[in-house]
Amino acid sequence: MKIALDPFMHRHLALEQLPSKVAELGYEWIELSPRADFLEWFKAPRVFPDRVKSFKKALSDANVGIATLLPMYRWASNDEAERQAA
C-alpha cells in the first residue's frame, strides 16, 4: 500500500519544491493534484518537456514518487453538455 500526500496545502511552493516538502513531512509518495502551474482545474495542462524534466529531477533528489495524478477536466463531468463540449 502507498500512503501519499496531496500537497494542496503547500500549493504556494513551486512545483519543483514539492518533493522535498513531501519528504520533509515523512512521505515517500505524492498525489499530484491540480495546480495552476502544471495541471490547472478544468484547463489544458501546462506540461512541457523542460518542466517535466525538472520535476522528475526534484522527485529523484527527494526520493519521492508519484502515487497518483488527479486531473480535473470537464470530459469527466456528470453534465452531458460539459462532456460533449470538452
PDB file of C-alpha atoms in Angstrom:
ATOM      1  CA  MET A   1       0.000   0.000   0.000  1.00  0.00           C
ATOM      2  CA  LYS A   2       1.211   3.515  -0.827  1.00  0.00           C
ATOM      3  CA  ILE A   3       0.342   6.342   1.518  1.00  0.00           C
ATOM      4  CA  ALA A   4       0.641   9.564  -0.445  1.00  0.00           C
ATOM      5  CA  LEU A   5       0.423  13.212   0.490  1.00  0.00           C
ATOM      6  CA  ASP A   6      -1.803  15.524  -1.512  1.00  0.00           C
ATOM      7  CA  PRO A   7       0.307  18.692  -1.264  1.00  0.00           C
ATOM      8  CA  PHE A   8      -2.598  21.054  -1.983  1.00  0.00           C
ATOM      9  CA  MET A   9      -1.992  22.850   1.315  1.00  0.00           C
ATOM     10  CA  HIS A  10       1.509  23.636   0.058  1.00  0.00           C
ATOM     11  CA  ARG A  11       0.433  24.937  -3.351  1.00  0.00           C
ATOM     12  CA  HIS A  12       2.285  28.194  -2.638  1.00  0.00           C
ATOM     13  CA  LEU A  13       5.536  26.269  -3.223  1.00  0.00           C
ATOM     14  CA  ALA A  14       6.974  25.892  -6.697  1.00  0.00           C
ATOM     15  CA  LEU A  15       6.292  22.528  -8.319  1.00  0.00           C
ATOM     16  CA  GLU A  16       9.958  21.573  -8.018  1.00  0.00           C
ATOM     17  CA  GLN A  17       9.926  22.314  -4.266  1.00  0.00           C
ATOM     18  CA  LEU A  18       7.058  19.923  -3.514  1.00  0.00           C
ATOM     19  CA  PRO A  19       9.037  16.661  -3.489  1.00  0.00           C
ATOM     20  CA  SER A  20      11.430  17.898  -0.801  1.00  0.00           C
ATOM     21  CA  LYS A  21       8.491  19.187   1.265  1.00  0.00           C
ATOM     22  CA  VAL A  22       6.749  15.816   0.910  1.00  0.00           C
ATOM     23  CA  ALA A  23       9.911  14.038   2.066  1.00  0.00           C
ATOM     24  CA  GLU A  24      10.389  16.508   4.922  1.00  0.00           C
ATOM     25  CA  LEU A  25       6.872  15.641   6.129  1.00  0.00           C
ATOM     26  CA  GLY A  26       7.787  11.946   6.151  1.00  0.00           C
ATOM     27  CA  TYR A  27       6.105  10.732   2.969  1.00  0.00           C
ATOM     28  CA  GLU A  28       7.618   8.784   0.083  1.00  0.00           C
ATOM     29  CA  TRP A  29       4.719   9.312  -2.313  1.00  0.00           C
ATOM     30  CA  ILE A  30       2.917  12.346  -3.671  1.00  0.00           C
ATOM     31  CA  GLU A  31      -0.577  12.701  -5.106  1.00  0.00           C
ATOM     32  CA  LEU A  32      -0.228  15.373  -7.733  1.00  0.00           C
ATOM     33  CA  SER A  33      -3.457  17.337  -7.596  1.00  0.00           C
ATOM     34  CA  PRO A  34      -4.484  20.274  -9.793  1.00  0.00           C
ATOM     35  CA  ARG A  35      -2.305  23.355  -9.534  1.00  0.00           C
ATOM     36  CA  ALA A  36      -2.233  26.488 -11.666  1.00  0.00           C
ATOM     37  CA  ASP A  37       1.315  25.982 -12.959  1.00  0.00           C
ATOM     38  CA  PHE A  38       1.021  22.361 -14.108  1.00  0.00           C
ATOM     39  CA  LEU A  39      -2.421  20.743 -14.228  1.00  0.00           C
ATOM     40  CA  GLU A  40      -4.907  23.547 -13.733  1.00  0.00           C
ATOM     41  CA  TRP A  41      -8.517  22.787 -12.831  1.00  0.00           C
ATOM     42  CA  PHE A  42     -10.563  22.194 -15.991  1.00  0.00           C
ATOM     43  CA  LYS A  43      -7.932  23.634 -18.348  1.00  0.00           C
ATOM     44  CA  ALA A  44      -5.368  22.148 -20.679  1.00  0.00           C
ATOM     45  CA  PRO A  45      -2.208  21.042 -18.851  1.00  0.00           C
ATOM     46  CA  ARG A  46       0.892  23.230 -18.876  1.00  0.00           C
ATOM     47  CA  VAL A  47       3.149  20.228 -19.069  1.00  0.00           C
ATOM     48  CA  PHE A  48       6.202  20.951 -21.168  1.00  0.00           C
ATOM     49  CA  PRO A  49       9.291  18.732 -21.572  1.00  0.00           C
ATOM     50  CA  ASP A  50      11.603  21.045 -19.597  1.00  0.00           C
ATOM     51  CA  ARG A  51       9.096  21.289 -16.746  1.00  0.00           C
ATOM     52  CA  VAL A  52       8.637  17.531 -16.621  1.00  0.00           C
ATOM     53  CA  LYS A  53      12.413  17.047 -16.606  1.00  0.00           C
ATOM     54  CA  SER A  54      12.971  19.465 -13.713  1.00  0.00           C
ATOM     55  CA  PHE A  55      10.102  17.948 -11.726  1.00  0.00           C
ATOM     56  CA  LYS A  56      11.409  14.408 -12.299  1.00  0.00           C
ATOM     57  CA  LYS A  57      14.822  15.518 -11.046  1.00  0.00           C
ATOM     58  CA  ALA A  58      13.289  17.071  -7.936  1.00  0.00           C
ATOM     59  CA  LEU A  59      11.359  13.843  -7.297  1.00  0.00           C
ATOM     60  CA  SER A  60      14.511  11.772  -7.707  1.00  0.00           C
ATOM     61  CA  ASP A  61      16.595  14.068  -5.498  1.00  0.00           C
ATOM     62  CA  ALA A  62      13.988  13.832  -2.714  1.00  0.00           C
ATOM     63  CA  ASN A  63      13.447  10.089  -3.222  1.00  0.00           C
ATOM     64  CA  VAL A  64       9.715  10.706  -3.703  1.00  0.00           C
ATOM     65  CA  GLY A  65       7.486   9.020  -6.266  1.00  0.00           C
ATOM     66  CA  ILE A  66       4.148   9.951  -7.809  1.00  0.00           C
ATOM     67  CA  ALA A  67       1.461   7.621  -6.492  1.00  0.00           C
ATOM     68  CA  THR A  68      -1.453   9.255  -8.287  1.00  0.00           C
ATOM     69  CA  LEU A  69      -2.225  12.053 -10.672  1.00  0.00           C
ATOM     70  CA  LEU A  70      -5.537  13.815 -10.177  1.00  0.00           C
ATOM     71  CA  PRO A  71      -6.508  15.663 -13.362  1.00  0.00           C
ATOM     72  CA  MET A  72      -9.812  17.530 -13.345  1.00  0.00           C
ATOM     73  CA  TYR A  73     -11.194  18.082 -16.814  1.00  0.00           C
ATOM     74  CA  ARG A  74     -14.726  18.664 -17.976  1.00  0.00           C
ATOM     75  CA  TRP A  75     -14.773  15.465 -20.042  1.00  0.00           C
ATOM     76  CA  ALA A  76     -15.321  13.722 -16.694  1.00  0.00           C
ATOM     77  CA  SER A  77     -18.242  15.964 -15.749  1.00  0.00           C
ATOM     78  CA  ASN A  78     -21.600  14.482 -14.830  1.00  0.00           C
ATOM     79  CA  ASP A  79     -23.178  17.148 -17.048  1.00  0.00           C
ATOM     80  CA  GLU A  80     -23.668  15.800 -20.581  1.00  0.00           C
ATOM     81  CA  ALA A  81     -23.333  19.238 -22.233  1.00  0.00           C
ATOM     82  CA  GLU A  82     -19.981  19.845 -20.496  1.00  0.00           C
ATOM     83  CA  ARG A  83     -18.694  16.408 -21.514  1.00  0.00           C
ATOM     84  CA  GLN A  84     -19.689  16.928 -25.131  1.00  0.00           C
ATOM     85  CA  ALA A  85     -18.125  20.415 -25.222  1.00  0.00           C
ATOM     86  CA  ALA A  86     -14.891  19.061 -23.760  1.00  0.00           C
TER      87      ALA A  86
END
